[in-house]
mmCIF file of C-alpha atoms (C1' of nucleotides) in Angstrom:
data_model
loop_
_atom_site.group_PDB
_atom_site.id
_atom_site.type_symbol
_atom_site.label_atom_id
_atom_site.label_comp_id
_atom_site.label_asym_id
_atom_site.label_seq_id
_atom_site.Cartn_x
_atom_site.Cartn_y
_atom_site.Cartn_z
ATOM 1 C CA UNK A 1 -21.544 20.397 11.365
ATOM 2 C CA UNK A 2 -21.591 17.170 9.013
ATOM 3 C CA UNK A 3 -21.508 18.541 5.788
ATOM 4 C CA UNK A 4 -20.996 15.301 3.557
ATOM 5 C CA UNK A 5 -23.790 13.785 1.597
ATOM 6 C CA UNK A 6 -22.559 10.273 1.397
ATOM 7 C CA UNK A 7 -25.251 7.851 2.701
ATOM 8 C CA UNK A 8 -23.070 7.435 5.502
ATOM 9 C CA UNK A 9 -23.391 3.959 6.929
ATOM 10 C CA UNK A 10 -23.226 3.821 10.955
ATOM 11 C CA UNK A 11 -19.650 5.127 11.232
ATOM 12 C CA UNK A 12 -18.122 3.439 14.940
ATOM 13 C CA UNK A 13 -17.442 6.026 17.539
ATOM 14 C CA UNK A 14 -13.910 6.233 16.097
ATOM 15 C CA UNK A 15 -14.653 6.376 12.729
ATOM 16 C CA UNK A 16 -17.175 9.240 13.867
ATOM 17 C CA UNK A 17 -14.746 11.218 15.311
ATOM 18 C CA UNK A 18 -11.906 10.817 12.458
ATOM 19 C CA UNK A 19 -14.155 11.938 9.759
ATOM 20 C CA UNK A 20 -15.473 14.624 11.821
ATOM 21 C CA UNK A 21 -12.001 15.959 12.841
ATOM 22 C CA UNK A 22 -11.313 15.903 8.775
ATOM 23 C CA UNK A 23 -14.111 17.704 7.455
ATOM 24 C CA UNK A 24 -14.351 20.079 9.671
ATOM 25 C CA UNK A 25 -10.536 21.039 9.115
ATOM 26 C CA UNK A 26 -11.936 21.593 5.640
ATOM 27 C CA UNK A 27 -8.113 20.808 4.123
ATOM 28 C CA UNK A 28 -5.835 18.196 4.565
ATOM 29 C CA UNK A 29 -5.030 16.662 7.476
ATOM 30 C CA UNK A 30 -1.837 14.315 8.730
ATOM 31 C CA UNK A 31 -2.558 11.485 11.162
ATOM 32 C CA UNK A 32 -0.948 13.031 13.535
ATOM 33 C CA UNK A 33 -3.061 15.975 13.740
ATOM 34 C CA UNK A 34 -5.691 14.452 13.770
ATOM 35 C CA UNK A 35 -4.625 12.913 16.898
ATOM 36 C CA UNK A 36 -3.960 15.861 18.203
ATOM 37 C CA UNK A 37 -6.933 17.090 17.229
ATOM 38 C CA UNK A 38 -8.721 14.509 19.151
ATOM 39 C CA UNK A 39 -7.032 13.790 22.271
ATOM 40 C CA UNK A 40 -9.650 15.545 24.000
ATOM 41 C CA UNK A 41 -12.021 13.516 22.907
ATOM 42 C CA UNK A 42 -10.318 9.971 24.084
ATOM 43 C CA UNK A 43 -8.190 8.860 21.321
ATOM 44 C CA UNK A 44 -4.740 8.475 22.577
ATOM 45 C CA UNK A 45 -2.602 6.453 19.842
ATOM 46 C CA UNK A 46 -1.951 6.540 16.199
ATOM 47 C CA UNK A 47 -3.602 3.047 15.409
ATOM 48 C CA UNK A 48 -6.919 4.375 16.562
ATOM 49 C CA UNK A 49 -6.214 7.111 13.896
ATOM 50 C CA UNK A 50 -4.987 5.073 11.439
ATOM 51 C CA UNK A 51 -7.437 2.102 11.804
ATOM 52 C CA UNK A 52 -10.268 4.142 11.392
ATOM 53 C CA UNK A 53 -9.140 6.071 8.356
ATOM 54 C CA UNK A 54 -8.363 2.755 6.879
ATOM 55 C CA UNK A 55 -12.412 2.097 7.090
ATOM 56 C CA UNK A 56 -12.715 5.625 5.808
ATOM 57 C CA UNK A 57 -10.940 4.781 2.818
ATOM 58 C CA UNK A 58 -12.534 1.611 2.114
ATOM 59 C CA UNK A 59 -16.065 3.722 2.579
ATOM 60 C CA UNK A 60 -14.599 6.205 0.158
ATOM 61 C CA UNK A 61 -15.195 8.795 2.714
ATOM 62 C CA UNK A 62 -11.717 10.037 3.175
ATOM 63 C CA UNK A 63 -9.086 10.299 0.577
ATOM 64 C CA UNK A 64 -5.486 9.885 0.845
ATOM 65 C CA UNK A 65 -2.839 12.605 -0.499
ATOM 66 C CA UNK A 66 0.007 10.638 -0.997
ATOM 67 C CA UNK A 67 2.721 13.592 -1.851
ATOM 68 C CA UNK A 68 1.499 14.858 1.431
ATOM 69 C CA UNK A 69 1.048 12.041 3.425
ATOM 70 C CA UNK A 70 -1.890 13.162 4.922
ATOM 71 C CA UNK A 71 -5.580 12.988 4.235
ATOM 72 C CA UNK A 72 -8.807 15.098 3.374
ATOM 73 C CA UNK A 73 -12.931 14.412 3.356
ATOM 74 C CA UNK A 74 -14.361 13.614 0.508
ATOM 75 C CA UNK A 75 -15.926 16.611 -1.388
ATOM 76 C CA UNK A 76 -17.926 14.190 -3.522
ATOM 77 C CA UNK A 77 -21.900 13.091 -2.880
ATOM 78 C CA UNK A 78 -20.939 9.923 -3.622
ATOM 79 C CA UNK A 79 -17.290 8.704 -4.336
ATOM 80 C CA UNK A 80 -17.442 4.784 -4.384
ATOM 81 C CA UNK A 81 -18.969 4.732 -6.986
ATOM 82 C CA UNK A 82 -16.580 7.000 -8.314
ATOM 83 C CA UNK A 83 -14.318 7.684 -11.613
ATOM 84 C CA UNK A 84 -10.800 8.238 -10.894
ATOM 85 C CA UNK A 85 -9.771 11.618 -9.267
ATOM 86 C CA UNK A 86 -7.722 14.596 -9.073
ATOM 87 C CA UNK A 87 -6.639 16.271 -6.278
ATOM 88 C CA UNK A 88 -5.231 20.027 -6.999
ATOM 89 C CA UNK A 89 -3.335 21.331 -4.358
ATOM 90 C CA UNK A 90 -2.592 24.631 -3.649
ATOM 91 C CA UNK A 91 1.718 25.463 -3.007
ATOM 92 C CA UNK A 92 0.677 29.084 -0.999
ATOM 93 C CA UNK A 93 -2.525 28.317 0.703
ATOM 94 C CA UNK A 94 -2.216 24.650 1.099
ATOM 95 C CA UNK A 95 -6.194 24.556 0.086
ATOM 96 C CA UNK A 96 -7.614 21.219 -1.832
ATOM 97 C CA UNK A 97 -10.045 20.698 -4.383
ATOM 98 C CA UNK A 98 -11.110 17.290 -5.819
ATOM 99 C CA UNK A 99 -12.340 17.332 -9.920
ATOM 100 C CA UNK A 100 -13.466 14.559 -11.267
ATOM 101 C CA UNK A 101 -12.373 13.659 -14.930
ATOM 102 C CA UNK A 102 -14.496 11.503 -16.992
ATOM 103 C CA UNK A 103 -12.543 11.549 -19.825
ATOM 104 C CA UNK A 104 -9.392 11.965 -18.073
ATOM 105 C CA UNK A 105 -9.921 7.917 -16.968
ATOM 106 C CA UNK A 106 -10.241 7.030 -20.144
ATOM 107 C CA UNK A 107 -7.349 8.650 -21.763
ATOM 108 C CA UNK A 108 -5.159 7.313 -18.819
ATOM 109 C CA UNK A 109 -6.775 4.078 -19.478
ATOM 110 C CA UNK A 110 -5.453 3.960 -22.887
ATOM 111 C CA UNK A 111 -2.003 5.696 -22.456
ATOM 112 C CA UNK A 112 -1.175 2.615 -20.665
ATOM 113 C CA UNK A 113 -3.015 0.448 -22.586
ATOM 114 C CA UNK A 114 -1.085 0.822 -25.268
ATOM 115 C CA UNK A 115 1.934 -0.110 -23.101
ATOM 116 C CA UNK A 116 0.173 -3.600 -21.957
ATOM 117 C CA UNK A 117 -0.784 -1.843 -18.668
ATOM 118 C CA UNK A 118 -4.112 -2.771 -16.686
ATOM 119 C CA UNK A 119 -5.150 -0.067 -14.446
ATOM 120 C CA UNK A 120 -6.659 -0.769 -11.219
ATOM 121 C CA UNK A 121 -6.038 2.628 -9.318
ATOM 122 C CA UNK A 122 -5.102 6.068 -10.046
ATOM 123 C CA UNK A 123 -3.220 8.473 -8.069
ATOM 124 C CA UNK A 124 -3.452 12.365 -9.357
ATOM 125 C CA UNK A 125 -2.310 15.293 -7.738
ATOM 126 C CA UNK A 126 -1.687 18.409 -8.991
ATOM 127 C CA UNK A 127 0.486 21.233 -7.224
ATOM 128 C CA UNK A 128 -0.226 24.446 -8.620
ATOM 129 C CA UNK A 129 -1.825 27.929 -7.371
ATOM 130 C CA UNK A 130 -5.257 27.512 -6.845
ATOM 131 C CA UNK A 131 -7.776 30.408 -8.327
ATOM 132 C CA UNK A 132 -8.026 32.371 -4.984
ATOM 133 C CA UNK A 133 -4.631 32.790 -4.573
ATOM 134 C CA UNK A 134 -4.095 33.788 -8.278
ATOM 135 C CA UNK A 135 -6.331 36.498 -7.914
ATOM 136 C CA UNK A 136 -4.987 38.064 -4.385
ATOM 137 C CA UNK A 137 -1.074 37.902 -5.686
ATOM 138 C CA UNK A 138 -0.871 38.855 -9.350
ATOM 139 C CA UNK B 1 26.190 -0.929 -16.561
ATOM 140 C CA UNK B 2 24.873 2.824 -16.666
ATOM 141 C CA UNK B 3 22.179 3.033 -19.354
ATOM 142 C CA UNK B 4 20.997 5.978 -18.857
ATOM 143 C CA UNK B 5 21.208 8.654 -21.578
ATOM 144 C CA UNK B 6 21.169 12.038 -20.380
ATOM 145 C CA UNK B 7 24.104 13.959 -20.553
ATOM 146 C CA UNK B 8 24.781 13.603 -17.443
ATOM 147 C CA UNK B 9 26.255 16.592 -15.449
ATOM 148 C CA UNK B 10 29.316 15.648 -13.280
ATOM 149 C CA UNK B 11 27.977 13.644 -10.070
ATOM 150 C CA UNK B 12 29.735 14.190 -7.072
ATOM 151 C CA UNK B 13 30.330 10.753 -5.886
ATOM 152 C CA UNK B 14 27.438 10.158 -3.314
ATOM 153 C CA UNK B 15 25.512 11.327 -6.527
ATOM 154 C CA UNK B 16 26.857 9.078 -8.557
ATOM 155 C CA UNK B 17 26.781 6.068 -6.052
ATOM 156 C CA UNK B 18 23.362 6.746 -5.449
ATOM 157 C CA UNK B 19 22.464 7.061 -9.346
ATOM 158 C CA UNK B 20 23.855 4.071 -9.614
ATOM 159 C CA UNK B 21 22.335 2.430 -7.000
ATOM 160 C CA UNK B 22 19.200 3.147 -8.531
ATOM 161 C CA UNK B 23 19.684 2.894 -11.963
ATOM 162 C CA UNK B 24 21.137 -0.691 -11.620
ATOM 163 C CA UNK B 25 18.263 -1.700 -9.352
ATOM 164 C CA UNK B 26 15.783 -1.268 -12.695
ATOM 165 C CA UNK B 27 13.089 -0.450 -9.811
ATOM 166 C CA UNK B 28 11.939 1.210 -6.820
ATOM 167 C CA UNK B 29 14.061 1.610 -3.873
ATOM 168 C CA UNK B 30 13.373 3.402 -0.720
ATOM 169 C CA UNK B 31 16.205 6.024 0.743
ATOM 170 C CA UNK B 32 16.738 3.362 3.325
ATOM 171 C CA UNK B 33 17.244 0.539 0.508
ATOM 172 C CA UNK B 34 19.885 2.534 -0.804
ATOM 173 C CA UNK B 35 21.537 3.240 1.928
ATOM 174 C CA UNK B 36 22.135 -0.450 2.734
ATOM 175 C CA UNK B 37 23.026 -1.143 -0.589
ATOM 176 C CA UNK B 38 26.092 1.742 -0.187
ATOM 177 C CA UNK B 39 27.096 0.911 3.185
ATOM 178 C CA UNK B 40 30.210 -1.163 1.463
ATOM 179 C CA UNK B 41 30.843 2.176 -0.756
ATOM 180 C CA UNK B 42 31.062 4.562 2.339
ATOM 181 C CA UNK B 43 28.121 5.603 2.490
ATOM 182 C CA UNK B 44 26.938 4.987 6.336
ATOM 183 C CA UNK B 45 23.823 7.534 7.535
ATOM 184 C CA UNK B 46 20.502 8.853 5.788
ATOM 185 C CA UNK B 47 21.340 12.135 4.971
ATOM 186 C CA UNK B 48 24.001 11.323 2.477
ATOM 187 C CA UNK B 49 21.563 9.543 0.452
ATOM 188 C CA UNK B 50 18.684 12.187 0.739
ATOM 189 C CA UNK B 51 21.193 14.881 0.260
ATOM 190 C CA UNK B 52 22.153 13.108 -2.526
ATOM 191 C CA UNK B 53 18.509 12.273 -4.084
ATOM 192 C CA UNK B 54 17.697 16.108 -4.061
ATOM 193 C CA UNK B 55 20.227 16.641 -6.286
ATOM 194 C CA UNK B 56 19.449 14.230 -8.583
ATOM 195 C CA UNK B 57 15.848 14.797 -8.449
ATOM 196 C CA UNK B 58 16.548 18.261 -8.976
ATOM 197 C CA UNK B 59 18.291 17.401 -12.439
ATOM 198 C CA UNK B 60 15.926 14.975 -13.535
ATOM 199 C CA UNK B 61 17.925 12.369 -13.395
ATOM 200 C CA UNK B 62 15.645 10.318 -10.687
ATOM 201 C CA UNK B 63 12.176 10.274 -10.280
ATOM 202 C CA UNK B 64 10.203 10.018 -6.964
ATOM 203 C CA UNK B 65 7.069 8.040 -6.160
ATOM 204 C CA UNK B 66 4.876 9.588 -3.889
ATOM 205 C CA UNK B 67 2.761 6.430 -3.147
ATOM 206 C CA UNK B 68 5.088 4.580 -2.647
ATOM 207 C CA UNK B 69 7.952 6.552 -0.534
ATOM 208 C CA UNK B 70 10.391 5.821 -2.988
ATOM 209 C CA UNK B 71 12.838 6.346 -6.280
ATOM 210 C CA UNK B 72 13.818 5.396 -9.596
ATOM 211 C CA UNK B 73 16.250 5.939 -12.451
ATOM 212 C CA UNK B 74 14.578 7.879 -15.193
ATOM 213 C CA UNK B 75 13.430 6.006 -18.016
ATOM 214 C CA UNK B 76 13.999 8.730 -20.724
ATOM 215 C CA UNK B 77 16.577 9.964 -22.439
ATOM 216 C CA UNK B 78 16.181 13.872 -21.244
ATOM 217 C CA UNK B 79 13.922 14.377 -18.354
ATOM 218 C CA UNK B 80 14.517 17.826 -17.280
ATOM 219 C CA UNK B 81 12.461 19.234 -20.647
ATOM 220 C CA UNK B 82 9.861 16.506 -19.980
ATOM 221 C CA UNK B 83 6.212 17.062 -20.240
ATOM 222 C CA UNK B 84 3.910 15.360 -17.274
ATOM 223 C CA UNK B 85 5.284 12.260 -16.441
ATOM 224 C CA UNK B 86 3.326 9.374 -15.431
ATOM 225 C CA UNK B 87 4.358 6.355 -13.866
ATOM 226 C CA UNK B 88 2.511 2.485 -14.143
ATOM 227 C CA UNK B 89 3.425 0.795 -10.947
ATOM 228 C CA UNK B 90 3.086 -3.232 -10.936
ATOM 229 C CA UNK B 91 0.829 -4.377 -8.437
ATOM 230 C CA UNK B 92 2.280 -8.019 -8.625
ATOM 231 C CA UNK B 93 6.267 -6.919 -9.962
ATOM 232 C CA UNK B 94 6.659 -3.480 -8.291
ATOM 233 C CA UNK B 95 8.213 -2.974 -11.892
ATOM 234 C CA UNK B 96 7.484 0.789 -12.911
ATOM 235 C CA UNK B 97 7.513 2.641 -16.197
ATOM 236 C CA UNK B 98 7.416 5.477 -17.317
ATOM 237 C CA UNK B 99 5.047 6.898 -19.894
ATOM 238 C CA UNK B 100 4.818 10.177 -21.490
ATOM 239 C CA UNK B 101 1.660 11.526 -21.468
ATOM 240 C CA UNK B 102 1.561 14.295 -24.229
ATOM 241 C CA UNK B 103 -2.064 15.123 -24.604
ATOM 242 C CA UNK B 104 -2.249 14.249 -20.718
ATOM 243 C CA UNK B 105 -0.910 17.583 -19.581
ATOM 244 C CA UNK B 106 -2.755 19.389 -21.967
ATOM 245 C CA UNK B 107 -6.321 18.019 -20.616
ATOM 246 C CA UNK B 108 -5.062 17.787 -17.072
ATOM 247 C CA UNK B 109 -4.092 21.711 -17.419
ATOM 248 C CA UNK B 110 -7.545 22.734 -19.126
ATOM 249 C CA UNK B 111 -8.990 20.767 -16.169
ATOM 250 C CA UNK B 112 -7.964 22.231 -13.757
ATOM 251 C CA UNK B 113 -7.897 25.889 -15.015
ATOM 252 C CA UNK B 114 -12.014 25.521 -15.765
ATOM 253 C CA UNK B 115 -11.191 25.380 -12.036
ATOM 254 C CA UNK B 116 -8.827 28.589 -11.815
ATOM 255 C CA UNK B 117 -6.146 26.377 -10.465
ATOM 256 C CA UNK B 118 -2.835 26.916 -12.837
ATOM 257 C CA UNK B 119 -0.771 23.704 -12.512
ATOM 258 C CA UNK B 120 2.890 23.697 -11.199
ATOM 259 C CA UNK B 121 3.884 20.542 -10.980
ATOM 260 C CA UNK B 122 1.955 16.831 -11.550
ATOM 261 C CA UNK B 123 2.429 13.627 -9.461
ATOM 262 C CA UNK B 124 0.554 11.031 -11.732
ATOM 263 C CA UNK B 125 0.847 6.853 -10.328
ATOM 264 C CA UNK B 126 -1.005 3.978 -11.626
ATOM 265 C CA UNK B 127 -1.816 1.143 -9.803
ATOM 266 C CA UNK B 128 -2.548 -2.162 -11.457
ATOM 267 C CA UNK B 129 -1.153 -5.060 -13.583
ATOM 268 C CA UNK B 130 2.011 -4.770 -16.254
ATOM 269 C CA UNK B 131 1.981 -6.997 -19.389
ATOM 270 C CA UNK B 132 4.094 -9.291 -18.289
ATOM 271 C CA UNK B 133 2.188 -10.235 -15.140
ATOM 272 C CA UNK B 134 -1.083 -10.041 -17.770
ATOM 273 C CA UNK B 135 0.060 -12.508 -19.606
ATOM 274 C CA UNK B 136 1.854 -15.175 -17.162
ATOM 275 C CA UNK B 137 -1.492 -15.129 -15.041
ATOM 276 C CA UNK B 138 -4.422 -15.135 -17.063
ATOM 277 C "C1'" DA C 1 -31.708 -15.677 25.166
ATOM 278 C "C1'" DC C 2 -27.160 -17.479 24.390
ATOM 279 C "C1'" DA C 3 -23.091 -19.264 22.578
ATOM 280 C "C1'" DA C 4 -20.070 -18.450 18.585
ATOM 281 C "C1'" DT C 5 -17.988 -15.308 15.791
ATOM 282 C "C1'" DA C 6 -16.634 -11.088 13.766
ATOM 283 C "C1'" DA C 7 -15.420 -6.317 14.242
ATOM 284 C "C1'" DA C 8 -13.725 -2.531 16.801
ATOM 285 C "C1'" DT C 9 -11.016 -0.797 20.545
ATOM 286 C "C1'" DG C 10 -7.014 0.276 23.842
ATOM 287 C "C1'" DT C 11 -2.198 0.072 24.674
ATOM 288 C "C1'" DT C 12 2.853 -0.533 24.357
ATOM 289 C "C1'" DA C 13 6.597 -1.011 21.547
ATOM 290 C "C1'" DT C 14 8.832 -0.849 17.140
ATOM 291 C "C1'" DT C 15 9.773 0.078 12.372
ATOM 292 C "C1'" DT C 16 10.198 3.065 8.511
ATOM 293 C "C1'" DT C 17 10.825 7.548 6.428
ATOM 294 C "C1'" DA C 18 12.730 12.126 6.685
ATOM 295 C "C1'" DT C 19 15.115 16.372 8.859
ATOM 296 C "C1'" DA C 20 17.788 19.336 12.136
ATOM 297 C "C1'" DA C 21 22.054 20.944 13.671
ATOM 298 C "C1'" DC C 22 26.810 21.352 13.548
ATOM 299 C "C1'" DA C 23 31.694 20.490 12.177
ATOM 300 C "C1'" DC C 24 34.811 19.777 8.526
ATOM 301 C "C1'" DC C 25 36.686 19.477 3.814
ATOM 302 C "C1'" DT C 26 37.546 20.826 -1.013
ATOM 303 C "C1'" DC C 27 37.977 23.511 -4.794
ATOM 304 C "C1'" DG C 28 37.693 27.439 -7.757
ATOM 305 C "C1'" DA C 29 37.200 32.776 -8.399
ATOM 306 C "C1'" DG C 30 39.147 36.919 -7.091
ATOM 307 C "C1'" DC D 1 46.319 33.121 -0.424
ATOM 308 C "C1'" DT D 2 41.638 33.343 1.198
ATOM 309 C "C1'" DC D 3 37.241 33.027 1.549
ATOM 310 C "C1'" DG D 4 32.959 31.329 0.251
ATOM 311 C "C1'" DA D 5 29.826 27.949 -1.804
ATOM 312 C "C1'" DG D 6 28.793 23.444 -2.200
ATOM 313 C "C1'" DG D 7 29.629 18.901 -0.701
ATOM 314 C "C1'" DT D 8 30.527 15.626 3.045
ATOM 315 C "C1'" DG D 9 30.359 13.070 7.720
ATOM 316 C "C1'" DT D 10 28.059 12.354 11.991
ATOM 317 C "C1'" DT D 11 24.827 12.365 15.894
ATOM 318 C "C1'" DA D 12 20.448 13.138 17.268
ATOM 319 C "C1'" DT D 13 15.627 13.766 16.516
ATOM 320 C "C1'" DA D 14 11.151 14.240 14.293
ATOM 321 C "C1'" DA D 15 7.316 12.369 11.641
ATOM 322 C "C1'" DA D 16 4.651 8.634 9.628
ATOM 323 C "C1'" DA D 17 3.155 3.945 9.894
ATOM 324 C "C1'" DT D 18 2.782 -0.800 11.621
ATOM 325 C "C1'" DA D 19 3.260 -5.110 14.810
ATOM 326 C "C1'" DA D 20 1.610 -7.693 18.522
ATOM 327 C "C1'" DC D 21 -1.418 -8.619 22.038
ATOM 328 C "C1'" DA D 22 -5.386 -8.157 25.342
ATOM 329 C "C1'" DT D 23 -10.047 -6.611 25.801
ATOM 330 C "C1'" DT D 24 -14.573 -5.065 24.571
ATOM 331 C "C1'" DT D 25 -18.527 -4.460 21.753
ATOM 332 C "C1'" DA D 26 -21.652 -5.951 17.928
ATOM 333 C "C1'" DT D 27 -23.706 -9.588 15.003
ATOM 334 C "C1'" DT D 28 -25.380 -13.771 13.750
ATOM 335 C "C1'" DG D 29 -27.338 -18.421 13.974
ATOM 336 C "C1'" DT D 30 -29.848 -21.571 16.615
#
DNA sequence: ACAATAAATGTTATTTTATAACACCTCGAG
DNA sequence: CTCGAGGTGTTATAAAATAACATTTATTGT
């Protein structure tokens, strides 16, 4: 049930297991449930979580929500490679869905350009009602 | 040494030792960081300074960033009425400011409704290098 | 194949960030 | 006065993340 369609490079057993545990959850994820998730399946402590999303990261696999401290797959073919992105996340359902904004980058870019600022990384989340939940509670 | 100009609504005092704390930092500070810096003022366990932060988040008066588990002074004059705030965090300084991004919330809106999501609220933080550090380190 | 090296793993303990639960105090509206 | 809401003080606990160290598994060069 491996959904992604990243040219996944030989993920380690842990790494395997992380980044199944996440997209199979299909939403976001803390650390700690993934552990939880996968103590059946020999992982046992936090740093085996954690270390292996921090290769996830670097891979671009996994993505990190900060204002939830927790983490989701990417829904992207191919994310390293990627422009900066948006996380919208729903306040009722909890649901997430990653847009990418071309232009959005470049308008960023130059709002804080024009206050001397270099931009290495951008972190966008939205909180809002996503378009399924709209629809169900009017 | 209070710069800030909002009218500011009466603070209790943990709200205003905590404003303070904050605004006379000019940066960052974790809940934890603040609570050390208070512990002369009376202020000895965790909760009074998160009890306190809601509160001042709540009136605009204090901003928090989500990447980095931690607060600031607002920069503007009136915050409450704001538009989508976005903040430029220092890689090198930690020094943050905090730009207005008028436009911003209009495309970030329009992006996500082609979407159907309807946008609540926006956490917007950018990584990378402020002019000062541009400048000192070529 | 084999040593040298790098990367990943397993484990315990600790730090950092944030809340829960409960008692008390203060101050203003009725 | 009184009672009720908001603020405060305190102890304990939960949740998120990292430090330090020993071991194991891959990789690479020769």
């Amino acid at each position: 049930m491996n959904t992604h369609q990243h040219s996944t490079p030989e993920l380690t057993k842990n790494q395997g297991l992380v980044y199944d545990s996440l997209s199979h959850a299909g939403g976001p994820l803390s650390a700690y449930a993934i552990l939880d998730d996968l103590r059946d399946h020999g992982i046992r402590a936090p740093l085996q979580v954690y270390r292996a999303l921090d290769k996830l990261l670097e891979m671009g696999l996994v993505h990190r929500l900060e204002s939830l401290n927790s983490f989701v797959a990417c829904q992207h073919p191919d994310c390293d490679a990627r422009a900066t992105m948006l996380f919208a996340i729903c306040s009722k359902c909890s649901c997430v869905s990653e847009l990418a904004g071309e232009d959005l980058e470049a308008q960023l870019k130059s709002l804080a350009a024009s206050d001397g600022f270099t931009v290495q990384a951008a972190t966008i989340e939205l909180r809002g009602i996503c378009s399924a939940c709209g629809q169900s509670a009017a």
